[in-house]
């Protein structure tokens, strides 16, 4: 296992290096002054210019420049935003928690609703139930997320007036950021309006989270169903049935843990698409997360924000997908066997 | 009249005809295939049958409701937008932008992925690992981020969408084909062919290629639906097709200003995207289940 972990760590480092290389090449190709693309300083003084040249080694070879670039970025120097003049790293840490909050809530909704529905779809013998569930999931899989978000906000937000459709919380509430996760911060806050602020934050997250949850939900239902159907045919399920166990015990104890393994694997594969969808959802619902920040960065041609955002999001995705792969291997004895056989 | 059997032998269907009959047994998949064929025809001949040009503005018919509404007229079948442009004609003109562009991207990505994936799949050890993992870094950049990067370098426009979505899709093809080739290489019939003295080119072309076809077909249908959704999302964010263009995602974003007074300017292009992606996914699903008895 240690050897496997080292190999995965190796993969993480190598992939991140390639990512930095791609970003380094792209930075050189931005249609602005190279120093501006690197630091975000619109018109640096001669002193700053000398500092930039020294920091990024602009007068040495490309390889030296790349390592200087790597050093600067890894030490947290992402430059300053050209529009707000704040350091990019500060802005990034301010917007990341909101995105994580949205992603976690959406993922939870997808898993909590998707797993039982997938199991139900696999157990039901009715053609109509099966076809309905498959039709719903296929539609959910094909729906363009921006259109779904607009339709939901038009219907539930404007026509019925049930749910707020923009932002993270009503601006009247003054919540001190502790963890950055607004749902937790409102609970931690000691103001007398903490409960109503929490409810308000909860109402704000419903529409974006549901919109974002549609894609992972459909994938979870389909994979769970397919895995359950093949598992329920296995001999150990027949043995459990022969022992007289109740169906619910068989499903929960014997089948579901095994059905969860392919679901986990597909969650890892879906991360990229999920991140793309999350960015669109953030733009539609003006959710103050990293996606909306990046898209406004591209509208204003704020090159340091673009670089910092892409680096952060891509690194997080690389890390999470490798983490999911490791968990998948740890949970799945079969793939561990393959692993030892390969070595 | 029942057919008279003269010969004792049963007719043994070829693998292709077995896949075809398994595919046509599923009515939804078959309906999807018809829809995809219609889409293809529309992408090719849509501009010819459109009643108006994409930019034709009718100042007497601004924000006209679709024809089934009491206020709508049949001249503008799906209504008009805020500049009096006929939505039906714009959809037809946009079909080859959204659907045709998606096809072009997927074909390019498939070719590139096929070449890189099969070379890296046939090789062993470090070289293979470097080639396949090199693109894994690109795989981890979501398509939208890749598009933002491309737009940052070259500026927005429909041509850049081609590169953005193409760069994001190619690694998926490389990975899928690499894995398929790698898996087939471990199997015994490949060893048998090797013992017969086939060189690696022969093994790849005659032994492995027919067996990875199904993976490639499935990956292609997945790729087309993902490409359509990406192109539309980029158009919606104004990073892809620009304002007067009748690309379907851009049409949604142009209708956004009138969302409350004229919801059909947003709904109808959205339904068009949904239907085309749904049709492709139906075909992909049908193909997957038709191919699965052979795969397992």
XYZ file of C-alpha atoms in Angstrom:
639
model
C 0.000 0.000 0.000
C 2.841 2.398 0.838
C 4.341 1.798 -2.555
C 0.970 2.506 -4.146
C 0.589 5.727 -2.179
C 4.046 6.887 -3.248
C 3.170 6.185 -6.857
C -0.028 8.218 -6.543
C 1.878 11.070 -4.899
C 4.342 10.894 -7.753
C 1.473 11.122 -10.214
C 0.072 14.121 -8.375
C 3.401 15.941 -8.498
C 4.001 15.108 -12.158
C 0.513 16.184 -13.207
C 0.774 19.411 -11.240
C 4.124 20.137 -12.887
C 2.598 19.677 -16.331
C -0.246 21.956 -15.284
C 2.202 24.666 -14.190
C 4.062 24.239 -17.465
C 0.835 24.710 -19.440
C 0.050 27.818 -17.411
C 3.583 29.141 -17.886
C 3.351 28.755 -21.669
C -0.145 30.279 -21.728
C 1.028 33.237 -19.628
C 3.714 33.972 -22.183
C 1.060 34.007 -24.887
C -1.400 36.416 -23.245
C -1.810 39.424 -25.563
C -0.426 41.936 -23.033
C 2.948 42.955 -21.612
C 4.627 39.907 -20.100
C 5.254 41.683 -16.788
C 1.586 42.665 -16.573
C 0.454 39.119 -17.242
C 2.797 37.851 -14.524
C 2.108 40.361 -11.753
C -0.957 42.420 -12.642
C 0.945 45.708 -12.276
C -0.379 47.933 -15.049
C 2.464 50.469 -15.149
C 5.259 49.368 -12.838
C 7.900 51.867 -11.762
C 11.463 51.152 -12.842
C 12.194 49.855 -9.346
C 9.242 47.438 -9.456
C 10.237 46.436 -12.962
C 13.699 45.495 -11.757
C 12.126 43.532 -8.888
C 9.844 41.662 -11.310
C 12.747 40.866 -13.595
C 14.699 39.517 -10.687
C 11.766 37.528 -9.253
C 10.800 35.882 -12.532
C 14.368 35.808 -13.979
C 13.109 37.407 -17.174
C 16.594 37.851 -18.628
C 17.639 34.181 -18.324
C 16.665 31.145 -20.359
C 13.111 29.756 -20.629
C 13.907 26.903 -18.244
C 15.159 29.313 -15.577
C 12.101 31.468 -16.107
C 9.861 28.450 -15.611
C 11.498 27.515 -12.321
C 11.331 31.118 -11.112
C 7.649 31.157 -12.102
C 7.071 27.889 -10.234
C 8.848 29.259 -7.168
C 6.799 32.452 -7.145
C 3.475 30.679 -7.624
C 4.182 27.983 -5.055
C 5.209 30.545 -2.442
C 1.710 32.009 -2.799
C 2.635 35.021 -4.916
C -0.112 35.030 -7.542
C 0.288 38.699 -8.358
C -2.344 41.361 -7.794
C -5.713 41.650 -9.497
C -5.657 44.373 -12.140
C -9.221 45.467 -11.409
C -9.389 45.441 -7.613
C -5.643 45.885 -6.896
C -5.884 43.263 -4.126
C -3.513 40.283 -4.000
C -5.071 37.420 -5.987
C -4.330 34.921 -3.228
C -6.513 36.891 -0.769
C -9.396 37.061 -3.206
C -8.996 33.370 -3.947
C -9.171 32.331 -0.301
C -12.230 34.561 0.083
C -14.175 32.929 -2.759
C -13.079 29.279 -2.448
C -15.169 28.346 0.627
C -18.415 29.477 -1.034
C -17.712 27.165 -3.979
C -16.871 24.276 -1.674
C -20.065 24.873 0.266
C -22.149 24.772 -2.909
C -20.299 21.705 -4.214
C -20.579 19.767 -0.958
C -24.289 20.505 -0.546
C -24.978 19.567 -4.177
C -22.915 16.384 -3.847
C -24.745 15.412 -0.663
C -28.131 15.990 -2.292
C -27.071 13.845 -5.238
C -25.816 10.991 -3.047
C -28.635 11.055 -0.497
C -31.341 11.030 -3.175
C -29.477 9.129 -5.880
C -28.353 6.010 -3.994
C -31.836 5.001 -2.723
C -33.444 5.786 -6.062
C -30.840 3.714 -7.891
C -31.461 0.793 -5.520
C -35.224 1.145 -5.961
C -34.842 1.228 -9.748
C -32.792 -1.962 -9.654
C -35.190 -3.803 -7.340
C -38.451 -2.872 -9.026
C -39.774 -5.425 -11.449
C -42.240 -3.016 -13.052
C -41.313 -2.030 -16.597
C -43.051 1.317 -16.145
C -41.144 2.276 -12.982
C -37.852 1.282 -14.575
C -38.553 3.177 -17.773
C -39.719 6.267 -15.879
C -36.592 6.380 -13.746
C -34.335 5.831 -16.748
C -36.183 8.490 -18.752
C -35.843 10.999 -15.913
C -32.142 10.321 -15.461
C -31.434 10.478 -19.186
C -33.242 13.816 -19.418
C -31.376 15.118 -16.406
C -28.140 14.026 -18.014
C -28.943 15.851 -21.259
C -30.331 19.087 -19.860
C -28.146 22.178 -20.391
C -27.370 23.401 -16.894
C -27.672 27.124 -17.645
C -31.129 26.614 -19.064
C -32.188 24.466 -16.116
C -30.952 27.120 -13.698
C -32.803 29.865 -15.542
C -36.019 27.850 -15.704
C -35.869 26.941 -12.017
C -35.193 30.518 -10.953
C -37.945 31.781 -13.261
C -40.423 29.303 -11.842
C -39.598 29.024 -8.140
C -37.990 32.407 -7.718
C -40.041 34.786 -9.823
C -43.431 33.228 -10.540
C -43.996 31.399 -7.272
C -41.738 33.658 -5.219
C -40.742 30.854 -2.846
C -36.978 31.011 -2.987
C -34.362 33.763 -3.404
C -32.492 33.474 -6.692
C -29.265 35.366 -6.247
C -26.414 35.553 -3.805
C -25.499 33.560 -0.750
C -27.412 35.375 1.962
C -29.584 38.460 2.385
C -27.188 41.394 2.636
C -28.956 42.696 5.743
C -27.339 39.990 7.831
C -23.837 40.852 8.944
C -22.076 37.545 9.465
C -18.442 37.475 10.553
C -16.573 34.913 8.420
C -14.960 32.236 10.606
C -14.778 29.134 8.434
C -15.967 30.781 5.218
C -18.796 28.253 5.001
C -21.793 30.475 5.471
C -24.080 27.705 6.710
C -21.642 27.012 9.566
C -20.766 30.663 10.164
C -24.395 31.642 10.706
C -24.737 28.902 13.308
C -21.522 29.953 15.045
C -22.426 33.617 15.010
C -23.548 34.987 18.375
C -25.887 37.673 17.068
C -29.538 37.444 18.031
C -30.489 36.883 14.406
C -28.278 33.821 14.008
C -31.156 31.382 13.466
C -32.984 33.517 10.954
C -29.676 34.162 9.163
C -29.106 30.409 9.003
C -32.566 29.840 7.539
C -31.964 32.641 5.049
C -28.633 31.121 3.981
C -30.328 27.728 3.689
C -33.059 29.161 1.458
C -30.424 30.818 -0.730
C -28.487 27.616 -1.292
C -31.486 25.467 -2.302
C -31.892 26.549 -5.934
C -28.196 26.597 -6.950
C -27.490 23.350 -5.114
C -30.456 21.573 -6.701
C -29.473 22.823 -10.166
C -25.917 21.649 -9.670
C -27.017 18.339 -8.125
C -28.929 17.215 -11.223
C -25.870 15.963 -13.112
C -24.242 13.934 -10.276
C -27.699 12.719 -9.209
C -28.449 11.181 -12.593
C -24.992 9.629 -12.797
C -25.304 8.182 -9.280
C -28.748 6.707 -10.045
C -27.592 5.092 -13.279
C -24.363 3.653 -11.899
C -26.020 2.422 -8.690
C -28.753 0.742 -10.698
C -26.337 -0.966 -13.070
C -24.074 -2.101 -10.213
C -26.994 -3.357 -8.098
C -28.458 -5.344 -10.973
C -25.209 -7.177 -11.568
C -24.550 -7.671 -7.838
C -27.998 -9.076 -7.052
C -27.222 -11.919 -9.467
C -24.090 -12.938 -7.509
C -23.988 -16.189 -5.598
C -23.285 -14.595 -2.223
C -26.584 -12.718 -2.481
C -28.306 -16.034 -3.220
C -26.556 -17.501 -0.169
C -27.789 -14.626 1.972
C -31.297 -15.183 0.633
C -31.029 -18.882 1.394
C -30.089 -18.046 4.978
C -33.451 -16.335 5.237
C -32.223 -12.770 5.621
C -34.633 -9.950 5.034
C -34.350 -8.117 1.698
C -33.497 -4.838 3.406
C -30.619 -6.480 5.292
C -29.333 -8.064 2.094
C -29.450 -4.778 0.239
C -27.991 -2.639 3.001
C -25.319 -4.989 4.362
C -24.344 -7.147 1.409
C -25.142 -5.379 -1.831
C -24.903 -1.632 -1.271
C -21.274 -1.483 -0.038
C -20.228 -3.274 -3.206
C -22.452 -1.137 -5.401
C -20.894 1.997 -3.930
C -17.453 1.153 -5.357
C -18.238 1.899 -9.028
C -20.235 4.962 -7.914
C -17.143 6.306 -6.175
C -15.015 5.669 -9.228
C -17.428 7.554 -11.459
C -17.637 10.442 -9.007
C -13.902 10.857 -9.495
C -14.240 10.824 -13.267
C -17.064 13.354 -13.106
C -15.177 16.016 -11.153
C -14.158 18.030 -14.223
C -17.671 18.218 -15.634
C -18.992 18.964 -12.159
C -16.595 21.906 -11.825
C -17.643 23.271 -15.225
C -21.295 23.020 -14.250
C -20.582 24.645 -10.894
C -19.047 27.654 -12.625
C -22.114 28.159 -14.820
C -24.434 27.737 -11.837
C -22.436 30.287 -9.853
C -22.744 32.789 -12.700
C -26.509 32.287 -13.027
C -27.272 32.545 -9.326
C -24.571 35.201 -8.664
C -23.083 32.873 -6.094
C -19.904 34.540 -4.797
C -17.686 31.555 -5.556
C -14.574 30.907 -7.566
C -16.481 30.278 -10.813
C -18.292 33.605 -10.862
C -15.019 35.288 -9.855
C -13.147 33.646 -12.728
C -15.812 34.469 -15.298
C -15.855 38.117 -14.236
C -12.052 37.947 -14.401
C -12.190 36.881 -18.051
C -14.754 39.583 -18.882
C -12.351 42.201 -17.487
C -9.268 40.486 -18.968
C -7.779 40.267 -15.499
C -4.925 37.940 -16.400
C -3.590 37.314 -12.906
C -7.069 36.357 -11.680
C -7.471 33.971 -14.634
C -4.122 32.323 -13.906
C -4.671 32.070 -10.170
C -8.198 30.738 -10.525
C -7.350 28.126 -13.131
C -4.308 26.956 -11.170
C -6.270 26.652 -7.938
C -9.287 24.887 -9.433
C -7.219 22.497 -11.535
C -4.913 21.641 -8.612
C -7.928 20.959 -6.402
C -9.436 18.723 -9.072
C -6.187 16.806 -9.565
C -5.859 16.345 -5.816
C -9.484 15.264 -5.313
C -9.484 12.828 -8.217
C -6.304 11.168 -6.949
C -7.759 11.107 -3.431
C -10.919 9.426 -4.700
C -8.798 6.920 -6.594
C -6.862 6.094 -3.403
C -10.090 5.701 -1.405
C -11.460 3.529 -4.200
C -8.416 1.265 -4.016
C -8.556 1.142 -0.231
C -12.241 0.185 -0.296
C -12.012 -2.311 -3.102
C -10.025 -5.459 -2.281
C -10.222 -6.587 -5.907
C -8.269 -3.627 -7.236
C -5.727 -4.107 -4.443
C -5.136 -7.625 -5.707
C -4.530 -6.260 -9.199
C -2.104 -3.810 -7.693
C 0.039 -6.473 -6.094
C -0.092 -8.582 -9.194
C 1.212 -5.676 -11.232
C 4.164 -5.113 -8.931
C -47.385 -16.839 -45.640
C -44.682 -18.555 -43.587
C -41.321 -18.824 -45.241
C -40.510 -22.350 -46.401
C -37.296 -23.704 -44.990
C -35.318 -25.583 -47.594
C -32.000 -25.923 -45.793
C -31.346 -27.564 -42.481
C -28.780 -24.975 -41.315
C -29.982 -22.001 -39.368
C -29.125 -18.608 -40.675
C -26.306 -17.300 -38.460
C -26.424 -13.519 -38.249
C -23.157 -11.637 -38.508
C -22.022 -9.623 -35.465
C -23.034 -6.397 -37.188
C -26.571 -7.571 -37.876
C -26.854 -8.882 -34.325
C -25.894 -5.454 -32.956
C -28.327 -3.833 -35.369
C -31.226 -6.049 -34.327
C -30.422 -5.563 -30.637
C -30.320 -1.816 -31.274
C -33.610 -1.697 -33.163
C -35.320 -3.773 -30.471
C -35.143 -0.696 -28.249
C -37.764 1.744 -29.598
C -36.339 4.727 -27.688
C -32.879 4.258 -29.144
C -34.359 3.906 -32.605
C -36.372 7.100 -32.154
C -33.151 8.766 -31.043
C -31.424 7.571 -34.200
C -34.166 9.122 -36.341
C -33.853 12.372 -34.405
C -30.089 12.402 -34.900
C -30.534 11.804 -38.633
C -33.003 14.706 -38.775
C -30.518 16.884 -36.893
C -27.791 15.968 -39.361
C -30.040 16.940 -42.262
C -30.953 20.190 -40.520
C -27.305 20.975 -39.854
C -26.598 20.491 -43.569
C -29.720 21.950 -45.184
C -31.232 24.021 -42.350
C -30.334 27.427 -43.863
C -32.024 26.416 -47.127
C -35.426 25.685 -45.593
C -35.384 28.563 -43.093
C -38.134 31.077 -43.975
C -36.001 34.108 -43.029
C -32.285 34.784 -42.791
C -30.691 34.618 -39.337
C -30.218 38.385 -39.075
C -33.466 39.476 -40.762
C -35.223 41.947 -38.437
C -38.948 42.548 -38.665
C -39.698 45.845 -36.865
C -43.446 45.144 -36.972
C -43.128 41.894 -35.034
C -41.051 42.497 -31.916
C -41.255 39.874 -29.180
C -44.055 38.031 -30.944
C -45.299 34.996 -29.032
C -45.084 31.505 -30.588
C -47.902 30.608 -32.976
C -49.857 28.463 -30.487
C -50.340 31.487 -28.216
C -53.398 33.692 -28.949
C -51.142 36.636 -29.818
C -48.818 34.666 -32.084
C -48.974 34.418 -35.863
C -48.079 31.489 -38.041
C -45.630 33.588 -40.088
C -43.286 33.461 -37.111
C -43.860 29.887 -36.026
C -41.788 29.967 -32.819
C -42.174 33.695 -32.219
C -39.613 36.463 -32.527
C -37.022 38.004 -30.235
C -36.597 41.617 -29.170
C -35.157 42.662 -32.553
C -37.947 40.970 -34.476
C -35.787 38.090 -35.645
C -37.635 34.854 -36.365
C -36.615 32.287 -33.732
C -37.462 29.290 -35.924
C -35.129 30.516 -38.681
C -32.411 31.289 -36.178
C -32.683 27.773 -34.731
C -32.294 26.309 -38.215
C -29.322 28.543 -38.957
C -27.825 27.722 -35.568
C -28.075 23.949 -36.022
C -24.913 23.749 -38.052
C -23.097 26.042 -35.623
C -23.954 24.040 -32.515
C -24.416 20.522 -33.856
C -22.041 20.734 -36.815
C -19.316 22.300 -34.697
C -19.753 19.556 -32.084
C -19.387 16.916 -34.809
C -16.263 18.576 -36.220
C -14.694 18.831 -32.767
C -15.436 15.213 -31.911
C -14.100 13.903 -35.218
C -10.853 15.839 -34.761
C -10.540 14.756 -31.135
C -11.285 11.151 -32.114
C -8.565 11.142 -34.781
C -5.975 12.664 -32.452
C -7.041 10.474 -29.555
C -6.959 7.397 -31.761
C -3.395 8.083 -32.903
C -1.958 9.015 -29.503
C -4.038 6.494 -27.561
C -3.215 3.531 -29.747
C 0.504 4.348 -29.890
C 0.712 4.766 -26.126
C -1.481 1.730 -25.574
C 0.730 -0.498 -27.710
C 3.914 0.642 -26.012
C 4.988 -0.630 -22.640
C 6.627 0.847 -19.566
C 7.814 4.382 -19.053
C 7.210 5.706 -22.569
C 3.592 4.605 -22.533
C 3.093 5.979 -19.049
C 4.565 9.382 -19.978
C 2.442 9.702 -23.115
C -0.786 8.806 -21.383
C -0.198 10.760 -18.182
C 0.997 13.843 -20.028
C -2.557 14.376 -21.142
C -4.017 13.520 -17.740
C -2.927 16.970 -16.619
C -5.062 18.446 -19.380
C -7.882 16.090 -18.403
C -7.974 17.632 -14.950
C -8.613 21.117 -16.340
C -12.408 21.298 -16.773
C -13.519 22.194 -20.299
C -14.844 25.553 -19.172
C -11.536 26.514 -17.546
C -9.735 25.416 -20.693
C -12.075 27.621 -22.700
C -11.374 30.555 -20.387
C -7.651 29.992 -20.890
C -8.022 29.833 -24.682
C -10.221 32.939 -24.697
C -7.685 34.741 -22.517
C -4.963 33.958 -25.044
C -6.857 34.477 -28.303
C -10.034 36.407 -27.503
C -13.639 35.212 -27.751
C -15.196 33.802 -30.906
C -16.688 30.659 -32.324
C -13.346 29.542 -33.815
C -11.721 29.516 -30.415
C -14.498 27.323 -29.051
C -13.249 24.697 -31.471
C -9.818 24.744 -29.846
C -11.093 25.055 -26.293
C -13.560 22.175 -26.419
C -11.233 20.140 -28.649
C -8.315 20.441 -26.230
C -10.617 19.495 -23.371
C -12.094 16.484 -25.212
C -8.960 14.969 -26.761
C -7.463 13.654 -23.482
C -10.699 11.762 -22.783
C -10.402 9.978 -26.115
C -6.705 9.305 -25.535
C -7.425 7.823 -22.132
C -10.356 5.678 -23.261
C -8.510 4.286 -26.286
C -5.289 3.800 -24.339
C -7.103 1.778 -21.695
C -9.048 -0.272 -24.232
C -5.890 -1.163 -26.194
C -4.044 -1.921 -22.985
C -6.796 -4.234 -21.760
C -7.017 -6.110 -25.053
C -3.233 -6.588 -25.107
C -3.458 -8.684 -21.918
C -5.904 -11.156 -23.458
C -5.002 -14.595 -24.689
C -6.071 -14.262 -28.284
C -3.505 -11.499 -28.689
C -0.830 -13.819 -27.326
C -2.024 -16.458 -29.783
C -1.662 -14.011 -32.646
C 1.794 -13.108 -31.375
C 2.782 -16.780 -31.324
C 1.598 -17.021 -34.907
C 4.273 -14.489 -35.725
C 2.233 -11.340 -36.250
C 4.220 -8.126 -35.864
C 2.865 -5.390 -33.656
C 1.337 -3.419 -36.530
C -0.580 -6.495 -37.684
C -1.641 -7.227 -34.134
C -2.940 -3.716 -33.731
C -4.734 -3.511 -37.077
C -6.234 -6.983 -37.423
C -6.492 -8.234 -33.854
C -7.027 -5.308 -31.510
C -8.739 -2.668 -33.643
C -11.964 -4.627 -34.291
C -12.250 -5.223 -30.556
C -11.851 -1.619 -29.453
C -14.351 -0.320 -32.014
C -17.212 -0.480 -29.513
C -15.301 1.611 -26.957
C -14.584 4.172 -29.646
C -18.207 4.342 -30.781
C -19.509 4.788 -27.250
C -16.871 7.390 -26.462
C -17.817 9.266 -29.633
C -21.487 9.537 -28.717
C -20.548 10.661 -25.212
C -18.163 13.187 -26.740
C -20.767 14.673 -29.082
C -23.275 15.280 -26.306
C -20.584 16.757 -24.055
C -19.370 18.980 -26.906
C -22.853 20.332 -27.634
C -23.394 21.162 -23.968
C -19.958 22.822 -23.760
C -20.417 24.888 -26.917
C -23.816 26.035 -25.687
C -22.495 26.834 -22.210
C -19.665 28.893 -23.702
C -22.112 30.706 -25.958
C -24.274 31.394 -22.931
C -21.328 32.860 -21.001
C -20.474 35.036 -24.019
C -17.085 33.362 -24.307
C -17.929 31.457 -27.467
C -20.245 32.581 -30.238
C -20.751 36.355 -30.072
C -23.957 38.378 -30.003
C -25.714 38.294 -33.397
C -24.726 34.662 -33.976
C -27.639 32.192 -33.945
C -25.656 29.611 -31.941
C -28.171 28.046 -29.552
C -26.392 28.853 -26.296
C -25.760 32.420 -27.462
C -29.475 32.670 -28.318
C -30.321 31.790 -24.708
C -28.036 34.518 -23.425
C -29.434 37.051 -25.922
C -32.955 36.232 -24.744
C -31.946 36.714 -21.134
C -32.851 40.422 -21.118
C -36.465 39.583 -21.943
C -36.727 36.543 -19.690
C -39.667 37.958 -17.751
C -41.678 39.453 -20.618
C -40.865 36.912 -23.322
C -39.752 33.630 -21.713
C -39.965 31.785 -25.052
C -36.799 33.518 -26.296
C -34.947 31.518 -23.639
C -37.118 28.413 -23.458
C -37.161 27.476 -27.133
C -33.387 27.422 -27.787
C -32.994 25.601 -24.468
C -35.499 22.943 -25.531
C -33.652 22.611 -28.857
C -30.369 21.928 -27.033
C -32.100 19.532 -24.645
C -33.751 17.572 -27.466
C -30.610 17.207 -29.553
C -28.484 16.124 -26.589
C -31.242 13.765 -25.455
C -31.439 12.173 -28.912
C -27.694 11.592 -28.975
C -27.716 10.164 -25.473
C -30.586 7.836 -26.407
C -28.570 6.535 -29.351
C -25.481 6.204 -27.155
C -27.442 4.330 -24.492
C -29.007 2.025 -27.050
C -25.626 1.325 -28.638
C -24.096 0.591 -25.258
C -26.750 -1.943 -24.319
C -26.678 -3.442 -27.830
C -22.912 -3.850 -27.618
C -22.788 -5.019 -24.015
C -23.509 -8.741 -24.575
C -20.484 -8.787 -26.846
C -18.387 -6.762 -24.460
C -19.010 -8.898 -21.416
